[in-house]
Amino acid sequence: MNLRLQQFGHAQSAYERPEQRWVCGWAAEGKPCPHGPDVKGRCHASGECHPVRQGDRWRCARRPDFGGPCESGPLPDGTCCNPIPVCQPRRSQRSRRGALVVWTCLATLGALVAILAAPNSRSFVSAGPLSSSHAFLANDCAQCHTTRDGGPLDAFDGARFGVVDADRCLECHDLGDHALMPHSVAELPSPEPSGDTPAIMALQAALVGSPDAQQVAGDCMTCHQEHHGSAVDIAHLTSRQCQSCHTNQFNSFEDGHPEFSDDAWARERALSYDHHSHETDHFQRSPEHALSCAACHVMNEQTGVMTLASFDQMCAACHDDQIRGAGRVAGAGFSILNLPAIDVRSLEDTDRWIGDWPADSAFVETGASEFTMALLEGLDAASVNLARSGDLVDLSDADDDALDRAADFAWRVKELWFDLASKGGPALAERLDPDGSGDDAPARVSAEAVRAAADAWMPNLRRDLAMRAAGVTPEAEPEPVDSSPASATPQSEDDDLFDDDLLDDDLLDDDLLADDDEDTDLLDEDDDLLGDDLLGDDLLDDELDEASEEETEPGDELSVPQWMLSAEDDVPGGGWYLSEDDFSVRHRPTGHSDEFMRAVIEWSSRRTSEDDAWSGLFLQVAGEGAPGACAKCHSALGTTDGEMVWTTPPSAGPEHGLLRFSHAPHVSGSTIGSCDGCHVPSRGASNGDFRPIRIASCLDCHRPGRSSSTCLTCHSYHSRTPWE
Amino acid sequence: MIRFRTRRQVGLLVAIALSALLLIWHSAMRSSLRSTDVLTGVGLLALVLLLTSLNVRKKVPTAPLGPVAWWMQFHIYGGLFSGVLFLAHAGAGAPSGLIEIWVWALFVLVFLSGLAGLGLSRLLPARLTAGGEEVIYERIPAHRRKLLEEADALATAAAAQSGESVVADFHAHRLRSFLAARPRLLRPLRLGGHRRRALLQELDAQVRSLGKSDSRQMNELARIARVKDDLDLAAASQMLLRLWLFVHIPATYALIIVGAAHGFIALRSGGLS
């Protein structure tokens, strides 16, 4: 710039004071007055100077930087000859900035107070929208925030300024008894440190230490930070965050993650299945069957959980007849109620009368069934031992005490039969469930069958009991009754307890027991019964052969069908029947999940834990070789929390509370394609029929660039699902 | 006296070191499931208050609180560090709560206006010095008026002297509005200015085309126009150096108020961020 614009010096230029609040209104025009406004911004200008009186004259006092004294000088009255119009002073720039600051602060404070005091200002106070799962709570802060008493802001709306109480979270999220403990478990394992902690985590621990249980416990917000919008996953944790508490730390899933333990994926299974024998043996003999995972294992598309197909789909083709007892040597049914073998002759010889009792019972040498024993109330230990020892069959050398006990036992059995025959199901229910708790499922024993059996084998049962109650002994020694229904029926004609209808019942149908010509049809080679698998059984064939060899006399031919056509064979589909072989009311399983079998097994299982008296019954119906062969597949029959465990519930993954696994993405959408990508068959492996799953099989996909491999991919923080 | 470059290097080094330490600590805390919201929030508010104290320091120049230059250095590098602290507190994205958005916007405004002021104070003074005479900002209107009066007088004299109105007409129709105009605010940032350059080129062309007498007068007018152009540059530069404070300072006080309210509500609500 060539032109020198400004001069400095008291005579050439004014002294600028930019910090003053007001400046002359003419300054913006480039011609400020020499006086300027006062501190309150008022203009006092009248002329370019304030003339000074010297004696009787007025002298111009214009400042030198404004040109010095003017030529004209003041007017005679002492006023300046160069008047200046009054201006409108303006704030200085600094003053304007200061005023802006003040007004900004006032406006900010005012806006804050107005907004906070407004009744509907939750959206302003809120730190942001809630996550999608909590969005329904958006208009009710008090659902999570607990009001603090006495706070100054409570006057507005305490809930808006209250703390978040973890207990409020637990009102909806059930995490068990130890919800606020780390991992929601009572106690965490304390493994030995591996010592190869990655450097970054060692630095982190050195800087801030590891979080202690006290820090993590009791505060849901340590991990779950809300008010970050609906799209934010508030359950997300980084892998490093997960590891910060752990004793053994590693870099990532593919670098340092501990190998899966052999039993990580193993679990107790109530249903046993030998994959190996089915593949190499059974299915080889049945070419129409092929070992296919999908034939039995079905994935629930919604939950991703693998479930088992039904029995009918998986097993019925081969095992349904087995359950009904086809081919069983030991009999397809089992004795529910029976008349045990007792040496009646010895009792009579010692004047101990027990009324009707099948004379043949001593020959079959069958003890009381477990069900019968279980229903005999108040039986002392000595009597139980006597009944179970088999000494009842031969009492010839028994002492008086044993004979008394045997007679008493016989009468107790007869009372039981009478009770069941006369009162039916209610009497049975009363004995099964004396407390009336409703746990009387096995009371489904057919009372009809019991009555029919009583009529057949103890036709004078009521009379006998009445005479015993009256202390009367028959003058004439009672003849041992014939065990056949045909002979029993006439003796009960005057008995109004058991009417003829019962004896005409199908159970005692002559077709089964009478030796008429129709029965001979059963021997026809074309008959279905003879063509049944039962007769095809090798063992039965042997027995039949032996019987045929022993009974080759032509006149004895009719005895063969009587032995063969047992009552059990009359109910090939299962059900109730009478067995004269051991004077018992028996039940043959009707098929898989037979209602009565289930009831007896579940009921006796529950009782077994309370009273050993029932353990025998449980073993009889659920033990190895029991009718129905339930235990063959249901290998871990028992109760859990009072409930029968027939099958292991479908599992979402390994039996570890902090692990989770879904088959869905692995089966349908991945490159694995087949089950043997993970489940490698191996005979005798600790994990059943398959080798333990190793981390290497996961790393094919779960690694950076392919699929997620964070801690939360497979692990859950809480030991149970919060909405479980 | 520590050189400016050394001072800047030391300041930057300290700010970067502190920022790195802060980020490492913050990452470690987050990874160990410890919340840093309260610590970073309270620290940020305290730092803003400290930075604001520069204004107080300047109002009491005689107080034995060290040179203002040191305070300014702390203000600059502390301000840069506050940006890192803010990132650690609020994260990289914008918040979703209304009051948090308010605080976030105010901080961003203060931080960016501070950066703008830092840039302007590094750029414009050098240009002003290179431009020649350093005029006092408050006197610029008077200088502008003086130049206009000189140009008016020159044009009148040219018309009287030559009897022609070329110079006077050019002054009246083309030059006077330029001399009377206030400066364009963005001129120092080299934005616009086409009309000004066209006018000066036209002036030069007039000088070459006129007669000797008028050419001298026109040459004088061209010199006045260039002085006015330099004056406009000085005025706009000084105006910019003052105007950014009209954003930075009020926003800072608003930030302190809203930030304190946000901290109070957040702490009372259980530390929710």
mmCIF file of N, CA and C in Angstrom, chain A residues 1 3-8 13-14 16 18 27-30 93 97 100-101 104-105 108-109 112 123-124 126-129 145 148 151 153-154 160-163 204 207-211 215 221-222 225 227-228 237 240-241 244, chain B residues 24-25 27-34 37 96-100 102 131 133-139 141-147 150 182 223 227 230-231 242 245-246 249-250 253-254 257-258 261 264-265 267-270 272-273:
data_model
loop_
_atom_site.group_PDB
_atom_site.id
_atom_site.type_symbol
_atom_site.label_atom_id
_atom_site.label_comp_id
_atom_site.label_asym_id
_atom_site.label_seq_id
_atom_site.Cartn_x
_atom_site.Cartn_y
_atom_site.Cartn_z
ATOM 1 N N MET A 1 0.861 -1.185 0.000
ATOM 2 C CA MET A 1 0.000 0.000 0.000
ATOM 3 C C MET A 1 0.901 1.239 0.000
ATOM 4 N N LEU A 3 -0.166 4.468 -0.178
ATOM 5 C CA LEU A 3 -0.742 5.586 0.564
ATOM 6 C C LEU A 3 -0.698 5.293 2.055
ATOM 7 N N ARG A 4 -0.219 6.242 2.824
ATOM 8 C CA ARG A 4 -0.175 6.097 4.274
ATOM 9 C C ARG A 4 -1.499 6.571 4.822
ATOM 10 N N LEU A 5 -2.273 5.647 5.337
ATOM 11 C CA LEU A 5 -3.627 5.997 5.737
ATOM 12 C C LEU A 5 -3.700 6.613 7.123
ATOM 13 N N GLN A 6 -2.903 6.099 8.000
ATOM 14 C CA GLN A 6 -3.089 6.520 9.386
ATOM 15 C C GLN A 6 -1.831 7.169 9.937
ATOM 16 N N GLN A 7 -2.093 8.128 10.805
ATOM 17 C CA GLN A 7 -1.035 8.833 11.492
ATOM 18 C C GLN A 7 -1.129 8.475 12.973
ATOM 19 N N PHE A 8 0.000 8.405 13.618
ATOM 20 C CA PHE A 8 0.003 8.090 15.041
ATOM 21 C C PHE A 8 0.593 9.263 15.809
ATOM 22 N N SER A 13 -4.007 11.384 15.735
ATOM 23 C CA SER A 13 -5.029 10.325 15.745
ATOM 24 C C SER A 13 -5.665 10.209 17.123
ATOM 25 N N ALA A 14 -6.877 9.681 17.077
ATOM 26 C CA ALA A 14 -7.587 9.452 18.352
ATOM 27 C C ALA A 14 -7.064 8.168 19.013
ATOM 28 N N GLU A 16 -7.960 4.818 20.339
ATOM 29 C CA GLU A 16 -9.098 3.894 20.196
ATOM 30 C C GLU A 16 -9.290 3.074 21.476
ATOM 31 N N PRO A 18 -11.462 0.016 22.028
ATOM 32 C CA PRO A 18 -12.452 -0.974 21.551
ATOM 33 C C PRO A 18 -13.178 -1.708 22.676
ATOM 34 N N ALA A 27 -19.518 6.694 13.609
ATOM 35 C CA ALA A 27 -18.249 6.013 13.355
ATOM 36 C C ALA A 27 -18.338 5.122 12.126
ATOM 37 N N ALA A 28 -19.510 4.484 11.954
ATOM 38 C CA ALA A 28 -19.648 3.594 10.813
ATOM 39 C C ALA A 28 -19.547 4.366 9.496
ATOM 40 N N GLU A 29 -19.869 5.706 9.546
ATOM 41 C CA GLU A 29 -19.769 6.517 8.338
ATOM 42 C C GLU A 29 -18.354 7.053 8.152
ATOM 43 N N GLY A 30 -17.491 6.703 9.085
ATOM 44 C CA GLY A 30 -16.104 7.148 8.970
ATOM 45 C C GLY A 30 -15.861 8.515 9.554
ATOM 46 N N GLN A 93 -18.205 -3.733 19.207
ATOM 47 C CA GLN A 93 -18.222 -5.147 18.810
ATOM 48 C C GLN A 93 -18.043 -6.067 20.013
ATOM 49 N N ARG A 97 -20.685 -8.853 21.491
ATOM 50 C CA ARG A 97 -20.340 -10.251 21.735
ATOM 51 C C ARG A 97 -20.704 -10.643 23.164
ATOM 52 N N LEU A 100 -24.365 -11.087 23.388
ATOM 53 C CA LEU A 100 -24.773 -12.358 22.771
ATOM 54 C C LEU A 100 -24.538 -13.524 23.720
ATOM 55 N N VAL A 101 -23.413 -13.465 24.445
ATOM 56 C CA VAL A 101 -23.122 -14.537 25.407
ATOM 57 C C VAL A 101 -24.192 -14.565 26.492
ATOM 58 N N THR A 104 -27.464 -15.790 25.111
ATOM 59 C CA THR A 104 -27.391 -17.219 24.814
ATOM 60 C C THR A 104 -27.537 -18.045 26.092
ATOM 61 N N CYS A 105 -26.841 -17.601 27.150
ATOM 62 C CA CYS A 105 -26.934 -18.322 28.423
ATOM 63 C C CYS A 105 -28.353 -18.275 28.970
ATOM 64 N N THR A 108 -30.563 -20.478 26.927
ATOM 65 C CA THR A 108 -30.292 -21.900 27.181
ATOM 66 C C THR A 108 -30.906 -22.333 28.508
ATOM 67 N N LEU A 109 -30.673 -21.522 29.536
ATOM 68 C CA LEU A 109 -31.242 -21.857 30.837
ATOM 69 C C LEU A 109 -32.765 -21.879 30.782
ATOM 70 N N LEU A 112 -33.947 -24.968 29.040
ATOM 71 C CA LEU A 112 -33.780 -26.157 29.875
ATOM 72 C C LEU A 112 -34.886 -26.263 30.921
ATOM 73 N N SER A 123 -39.337 -37.482 26.239
ATOM 74 C CA SER A 123 -38.496 -37.707 25.065
ATOM 75 C C SER A 123 -37.268 -36.819 25.098
ATOM 76 N N PHE A 124 -37.376 -35.688 25.771
ATOM 77 C CA PHE A 124 -36.215 -34.815 25.865
ATOM 78 C C PHE A 124 -35.227 -35.340 26.899
ATOM 79 N N SER A 126 -35.028 -38.374 27.980
ATOM 80 C CA SER A 126 -34.551 -39.709 27.629
ATOM 81 C C SER A 126 -33.220 -39.635 26.901
ATOM 82 N N ALA A 127 -32.371 -40.606 27.234
ATOM 83 C CA ALA A 127 -31.054 -40.643 26.592
ATOM 84 C C ALA A 127 -31.132 -41.167 25.175
ATOM 85 N N GLY A 128 -32.321 -41.555 24.744
ATOM 86 C CA GLY A 128 -32.473 -42.047 23.383
ATOM 87 C C GLY A 128 -33.511 -43.133 23.323
ATOM 88 N N PRO A 129 -33.881 -43.553 22.131
ATOM 89 C CA PRO A 129 -34.875 -44.621 21.989
ATOM 90 C C PRO A 129 -34.371 -45.926 22.594
ATOM 91 N N HIS A 145 -36.871 -47.233 35.909
ATOM 92 C CA HIS A 145 -36.221 -46.249 36.776
ATOM 93 C C HIS A 145 -36.976 -46.133 38.092
ATOM 94 N N ARG A 148 -36.198 -41.647 43.224
ATOM 95 C CA ARG A 148 -35.424 -41.359 44.428
ATOM 96 C C ARG A 148 -36.230 -40.387 45.276
ATOM 97 N N GLY A 151 -35.522 -35.969 46.146
ATOM 98 C CA GLY A 151 -34.685 -35.228 45.222
ATOM 99 C C GLY A 151 -35.386 -33.990 44.720
ATOM 100 N N LEU A 153 -35.622 -32.808 41.819
ATOM 101 C CA LEU A 153 -36.312 -32.973 40.547
ATOM 102 C C LEU A 153 -37.519 -33.894 40.645
ATOM 103 N N ASP A 154 -37.726 -34.472 41.831
ATOM 104 C CA ASP A 154 -38.889 -35.326 41.980
ATOM 105 C C ASP A 154 -40.176 -34.538 41.789
ATOM 106 N N ARG A 160 -38.440 -40.001 35.948
ATOM 107 C CA ARG A 160 -37.594 -39.642 34.821
ATOM 108 C C ARG A 160 -36.136 -39.504 35.237
ATOM 109 N N PHE A 161 -35.940 -39.286 36.524
ATOM 110 C CA PHE A 161 -34.584 -39.060 37.003
ATOM 111 C C PHE A 161 -34.168 -40.129 38.005
ATOM 112 N N GLY A 162 -34.889 -41.239 37.996
ATOM 113 C CA GLY A 162 -34.567 -42.296 38.951
ATOM 114 C C GLY A 162 -33.523 -43.243 38.388
ATOM 115 N N VAL A 163 -32.883 -43.962 39.293
ATOM 116 C CA VAL A 163 -31.872 -44.923 38.868
ATOM 117 C C VAL A 163 -32.556 -46.171 38.300
ATOM 118 N N GLN A 204 -3.884 -54.761 29.155
ATOM 119 C CA GLN A 204 -5.175 -54.303 29.670
ATOM 120 C C GLN A 204 -5.315 -54.593 31.155
ATOM 121 N N LEU A 207 -3.228 -52.271 33.148
ATOM 122 C CA LEU A 207 -3.734 -50.905 33.193
ATOM 123 C C LEU A 207 -4.913 -50.743 34.147
ATOM 124 N N VAL A 208 -5.868 -51.586 33.986
ATOM 125 C CA VAL A 208 -7.110 -51.383 34.745
ATOM 126 C C VAL A 208 -7.495 -52.585 35.585
ATOM 127 N N GLY A 209 -6.721 -53.673 35.510
ATOM 128 C CA GLY A 209 -7.053 -54.851 36.305
ATOM 129 C C GLY A 209 -8.212 -55.610 35.681
ATOM 130 N N SER A 210 -8.546 -56.726 36.282
ATOM 131 C CA SER A 210 -9.673 -57.526 35.809
ATOM 132 C C SER A 210 -10.892 -57.199 36.637
ATOM 133 N N PRO A 211 -12.051 -57.218 35.996
ATOM 134 C CA PRO A 211 -13.253 -56.933 36.767
ATOM 135 C C PRO A 211 -13.510 -58.030 37.786
ATOM 136 N N GLN A 215 -18.133 -56.329 40.804
ATOM 137 C CA GLN A 215 -18.424 -55.322 39.788
ATOM 138 C C GLN A 215 -19.466 -55.819 38.793
ATOM 139 N N MET A 221 -26.720 -53.221 33.919
ATOM 140 C CA MET A 221 -26.238 -52.217 32.972
ATOM 141 C C MET A 221 -24.741 -52.298 32.717
ATOM 142 N N THR A 222 -24.065 -53.117 33.484
ATOM 143 C CA THR A 222 -22.649 -53.307 33.185
ATOM 144 C C THR A 222 -22.485 -53.786 31.751
ATOM 145 N N GLN A 225 -26.440 -51.804 27.929
ATOM 146 C CA GLN A 225 -26.596 -50.350 27.906
ATOM 147 C C GLN A 225 -27.788 -49.999 27.023
ATOM 148 N N HIS A 227 -30.991 -47.291 25.678
ATOM 149 C CA HIS A 227 -31.175 -45.944 25.112
ATOM 150 C C HIS A 227 -30.175 -45.651 23.996
ATOM 151 N N HIS A 228 -29.841 -46.664 23.232
ATOM 152 C CA HIS A 228 -28.969 -46.418 22.079
ATOM 153 C C HIS A 228 -29.684 -46.726 20.767
ATOM 154 N N LEU A 237 -21.642 -58.359 23.383
ATOM 155 C CA LEU A 237 -20.380 -58.193 24.092
ATOM 156 C C LEU A 237 -19.261 -58.558 23.127
ATOM 157 N N ARG A 240 -13.259 -59.736 23.652
ATOM 158 C CA ARG A 240 -12.293 -59.312 24.668
ATOM 159 C C ARG A 240 -12.994 -58.987 25.978
ATOM 160 N N GLN A 241 -14.196 -58.431 25.871
ATOM 161 C CA GLN A 241 -14.964 -58.162 27.083
ATOM 162 C C GLN A 241 -15.278 -59.475 27.791
ATOM 163 N N SER A 244 -12.184 -60.735 29.603
ATOM 164 C CA SER A 244 -11.512 -59.891 30.591
ATOM 165 C C SER A 244 -11.593 -60.481 31.993
ATOM 166 N N ILE B 24 -6.071 -45.650 24.992
ATOM 167 C CA ILE B 24 -5.673 -46.971 25.506
ATOM 168 C C ILE B 24 -6.406 -47.279 26.812
ATOM 169 N N TRP B 25 -6.427 -46.295 27.677
ATOM 170 C CA TRP B 25 -7.128 -46.479 28.951
ATOM 171 C C TRP B 25 -8.611 -46.728 28.718
ATOM 172 N N SER B 27 -10.069 -47.939 26.034
ATOM 173 C CA SER B 27 -10.275 -49.260 25.441
ATOM 174 C C SER B 27 -10.141 -50.354 26.500
ATOM 175 N N ALA B 28 -9.154 -50.201 27.361
ATOM 176 C CA ALA B 28 -8.965 -51.201 28.416
ATOM 177 C C ALA B 28 -10.141 -51.219 29.372
ATOM 178 N N MET B 29 -10.628 -50.057 29.694
ATOM 179 C CA MET B 29 -11.768 -49.984 30.608
ATOM 180 C C MET B 29 -13.007 -50.615 29.987
ATOM 181 N N ARG B 30 -13.257 -50.297 28.742
ATOM 182 C CA ARG B 30 -14.432 -50.859 28.071
ATOM 183 C C ARG B 30 -14.305 -52.377 27.942
ATOM 184 N N SER B 31 -13.098 -52.828 27.652
ATOM 185 C CA SER B 31 -12.907 -54.267 27.484
ATOM 186 C C SER B 31 -13.060 -55.013 28.800
ATOM 187 N N SER B 32 -12.827 -54.310 29.879
ATOM 188 C CA SER B 32 -12.976 -54.970 31.181
ATOM 189 C C SER B 32 -14.325 -54.641 31.811
ATOM 190 N N LEU B 33 -15.268 -54.273 30.951
ATOM 191 C CA LEU B 33 -16.652 -54.045 31.378
ATOM 192 C C LEU B 33 -16.786 -52.937 32.408
ATOM 193 N N ARG B 34 -15.843 -51.999 32.380
ATOM 194 C CA ARG B 34 -15.958 -50.848 33.277
ATOM 195 C C ARG B 34 -16.454 -49.655 32.466
ATOM 196 N N ASP B 37 -18.068 -43.635 31.193
ATOM 197 C CA ASP B 37 -18.944 -42.508 30.884
ATOM 198 C C ASP B 37 -18.854 -41.404 31.920
ATOM 199 N N SER B 96 -28.699 -40.279 20.267
ATOM 200 C CA SER B 96 -30.096 -40.331 19.863
ATOM 201 C C SER B 96 -31.023 -39.603 20.830
ATOM 202 N N GLY B 97 -30.579 -39.336 22.047
ATOM 203 C CA GLY B 97 -31.400 -38.581 22.987
ATOM 204 C C GLY B 97 -31.370 -37.106 22.643
ATOM 205 N N LEU B 98 -32.491 -36.443 22.868
ATOM 206 C CA LEU B 98 -32.579 -35.045 22.443
ATOM 207 C C LEU B 98 -31.573 -34.161 23.191
ATOM 208 N N ILE B 99 -31.497 -34.312 24.503
ATOM 209 C CA ILE B 99 -30.564 -33.470 25.257
ATOM 210 C C ILE B 99 -29.120 -33.837 24.906
ATOM 211 N N GLU B 100 -28.918 -35.081 24.599
ATOM 212 C CA GLU B 100 -27.566 -35.497 24.198
ATOM 213 C C GLU B 100 -27.218 -34.950 22.817
ATOM 214 N N TRP B 102 -28.316 -32.194 21.739
ATOM 215 C CA TRP B 102 -28.066 -30.778 22.004
ATOM 216 C C TRP B 102 -26.613 -30.575 22.452
ATOM 217 N N GLY B 131 0.522 -7.374 3.510
ATOM 218 C CA GLY B 131 -0.258 -6.405 2.743
ATOM 219 C C GLY B 131 0.197 -4.980 2.902
ATOM 220 N N GLU B 133 0.506 -1.595 5.182
ATOM 221 C CA GLU B 133 0.135 -0.857 6.387
ATOM 222 C C GLU B 133 -0.878 -1.648 7.224
ATOM 223 N N GLU B 134 -0.588 -1.740 8.531
ATOM 224 C CA GLU B 134 -1.485 -2.454 9.435
ATOM 225 C C GLU B 134 -2.405 -1.430 10.083
ATOM 226 N N VAL B 135 -3.582 -1.347 9.560
ATOM 227 C CA VAL B 135 -4.513 -0.337 10.056
ATOM 228 C C VAL B 135 -5.285 -0.849 11.256
ATOM 229 N N ILE B 136 -5.638 0.086 12.107
ATOM 230 C CA ILE B 136 -6.453 -0.274 13.269
ATOM 231 C C ILE B 136 -7.893 -0.493 12.814
ATOM 232 N N TYR B 137 -8.453 -1.564 13.292
ATOM 233 C CA TYR B 137 -9.758 -2.002 12.790
ATOM 234 C C TYR B 137 -10.812 -0.916 12.987
ATOM 235 N N GLU B 138 -10.768 -0.283 14.153
ATOM 236 C CA GLU B 138 -11.808 0.693 14.457
ATOM 237 C C GLU B 138 -11.696 1.928 13.566
ATOM 238 N N ARG B 139 -10.543 2.133 12.970
ATOM 239 C CA ARG B 139 -10.362 3.334 12.155
ATOM 240 C C ARG B 139 -10.683 3.097 10.679
ATOM 241 N N PRO B 141 -13.415 2.543 8.919
ATOM 242 C CA PRO B 141 -14.471 3.356 8.278
ATOM 243 C C PRO B 141 -14.001 4.784 7.987
ATOM 244 N N ALA B 142 -13.206 5.329 8.896
ATOM 245 C CA ALA B 142 -12.727 6.684 8.671
ATOM 246 C C ALA B 142 -11.772 6.738 7.490
ATOM 247 N N HIS B 143 -10.917 5.714 7.393
ATOM 248 C CA HIS B 143 -10.011 5.662 6.257
ATOM 249 C C HIS B 143 -10.782 5.502 4.948
ATOM 250 N N ARG B 144 -11.806 4.690 4.998
ATOM 251 C CA ARG B 144 -12.601 4.480 3.785
ATOM 252 C C ARG B 144 -13.264 5.794 3.358
ATOM 253 N N ARG B 145 -13.748 6.539 4.337
ATOM 254 C CA ARG B 145 -14.385 7.812 4.031
ATOM 255 C C ARG B 145 -13.375 8.806 3.467
ATOM 256 N N LYS B 146 -12.201 8.739 4.071
ATOM 257 C CA LYS B 146 -11.158 9.679 3.623
ATOM 258 C C LYS B 146 -10.778 9.410 2.172
ATOM 259 N N LEU B 147 -10.662 8.123 1.830
ATOM 260 C CA LEU B 147 -10.329 7.769 0.444
ATOM 261 C C LEU B 147 -11.434 8.207 -0.511
ATOM 262 N N GLU B 150 -11.186 11.922 -1.012
ATOM 263 C CA GLU B 150 -10.060 12.249 -1.876
ATOM 264 C C GLU B 150 -10.403 11.979 -3.336
ATOM 265 N N ARG B 182 -18.726 -1.357 1.677
ATOM 266 C CA ARG B 182 -18.085 -2.047 2.792
ATOM 267 C C ARG B 182 -17.386 -3.299 2.264
ATOM 268 N N ARG B 223 -4.746 4.505 -8.053
ATOM 269 C CA ARG B 223 -3.969 4.288 -6.830
ATOM 270 C C ARG B 223 -4.880 4.285 -5.608
ATOM 271 N N VAL B 227 -5.615 1.255 -2.899
ATOM 272 C CA VAL B 227 -5.536 1.405 -1.438
ATOM 273 C C VAL B 227 -6.848 0.942 -0.795
ATOM 274 N N ASP B 230 -6.877 -2.756 -0.693
ATOM 275 C CA ASP B 230 -6.078 -3.285 0.420
ATOM 276 C C ASP B 230 -6.779 -3.050 1.749
ATOM 277 N N LEU B 231 -7.433 -1.884 1.836
ATOM 278 C CA LEU B 231 -8.153 -1.590 3.076
ATOM 279 C C LEU B 231 -9.300 -2.576 3.290
ATOM 280 N N ARG B 242 -12.456 -11.591 14.341
ATOM 281 C CA ARG B 242 -13.322 -11.289 15.484
ATOM 282 C C ARG B 242 -14.649 -12.070 15.431
ATOM 283 N N LEU B 245 -15.356 -15.614 17.015
ATOM 284 C CA LEU B 245 -15.586 -15.626 18.456
ATOM 285 C C LEU B 245 -17.058 -15.442 18.798
ATOM 286 N N PHE B 246 -17.797 -14.822 17.862
ATOM 287 C CA PHE B 246 -19.238 -14.675 18.091
ATOM 288 C C PHE B 246 -19.940 -16.044 18.090
ATOM 289 N N ILE B 249 -17.542 -18.386 21.557
ATOM 290 C CA ILE B 249 -17.716 -18.062 22.978
ATOM 291 C C ILE B 249 -19.150 -18.306 23.458
ATOM 292 N N PRO B 250 -20.175 -17.790 22.759
ATOM 293 C CA PRO B 250 -21.541 -18.098 23.255
ATOM 294 C C PRO B 250 -21.824 -19.599 23.248
ATOM 295 N N TYR B 253 -20.384 -21.250 26.399
ATOM 296 C CA TYR B 253 -21.158 -21.093 27.643
ATOM 297 C C TYR B 253 -22.440 -21.927 27.593
ATOM 298 N N ALA B 254 -23.055 -21.964 26.426
ATOM 299 C CA ALA B 254 -24.242 -22.819 26.299
ATOM 300 C C ALA B 254 -23.868 -24.287 26.510
ATOM 301 N N ILE B 257 -23.580 -25.055 30.196
ATOM 302 C CA ILE B 257 -24.886 -25.158 30.862
ATOM 303 C C ILE B 257 -25.589 -26.471 30.502
ATOM 304 N N VAL B 258 -25.692 -26.737 29.215
ATOM 305 C CA VAL B 258 -26.410 -27.948 28.790
ATOM 306 C C VAL B 258 -25.622 -29.194 29.188
ATOM 307 N N ALA B 261 -26.320 -29.896 32.759
ATOM 308 C CA ALA B 261 -27.661 -30.487 32.914
ATOM 309 C C ALA B 261 -27.650 -31.945 32.466
ATOM 310 N N PHE B 264 -25.963 -34.020 35.105
ATOM 311 C CA PHE B 264 -26.814 -34.185 36.285
ATOM 312 C C PHE B 264 -27.881 -35.253 36.039
ATOM 313 N N ILE B 265 -28.544 -35.155 34.895
ATOM 314 C CA ILE B 265 -29.599 -36.119 34.586
ATOM 315 C C ILE B 265 -29.009 -37.519 34.431
ATOM 316 N N LEU B 267 -26.209 -38.778 35.710
ATOM 317 C CA LEU B 267 -25.780 -39.341 36.989
ATOM 318 C C LEU B 267 -26.980 -39.733 37.832
ATOM 319 N N ARG B 268 -27.993 -38.949 37.785
ATOM 320 C CA ARG B 268 -29.172 -39.234 38.590
ATOM 321 C C ARG B 268 -29.956 -40.422 38.042
ATOM 322 N N SER B 269 -29.812 -40.665 36.765
ATOM 323 C CA SER B 269 -30.526 -41.784 36.163
ATOM 324 C C SER B 269 -29.715 -43.062 36.212
ATOM 325 N N GLY B 270 -28.727 -43.095 37.018
ATOM 326 C CA GLY B 270 -27.982 -44.325 37.206
ATOM 327 C C GLY B 270 -26.816 -44.474 36.285
ATOM 328 N N LEU B 272 -26.645 -43.794 33.146
ATOM 329 C CA LEU B 272 -26.939 -44.092 31.750
ATOM 330 C C LEU B 272 -26.307 -43.064 30.856
ATOM 331 N N SER B 273 -25.715 -43.563 29.773
ATOM 332 C CA SER B 273 -25.079 -42.611 28.851
ATOM 333 C C SER B 273 -26.108 -42.133 27.836
#
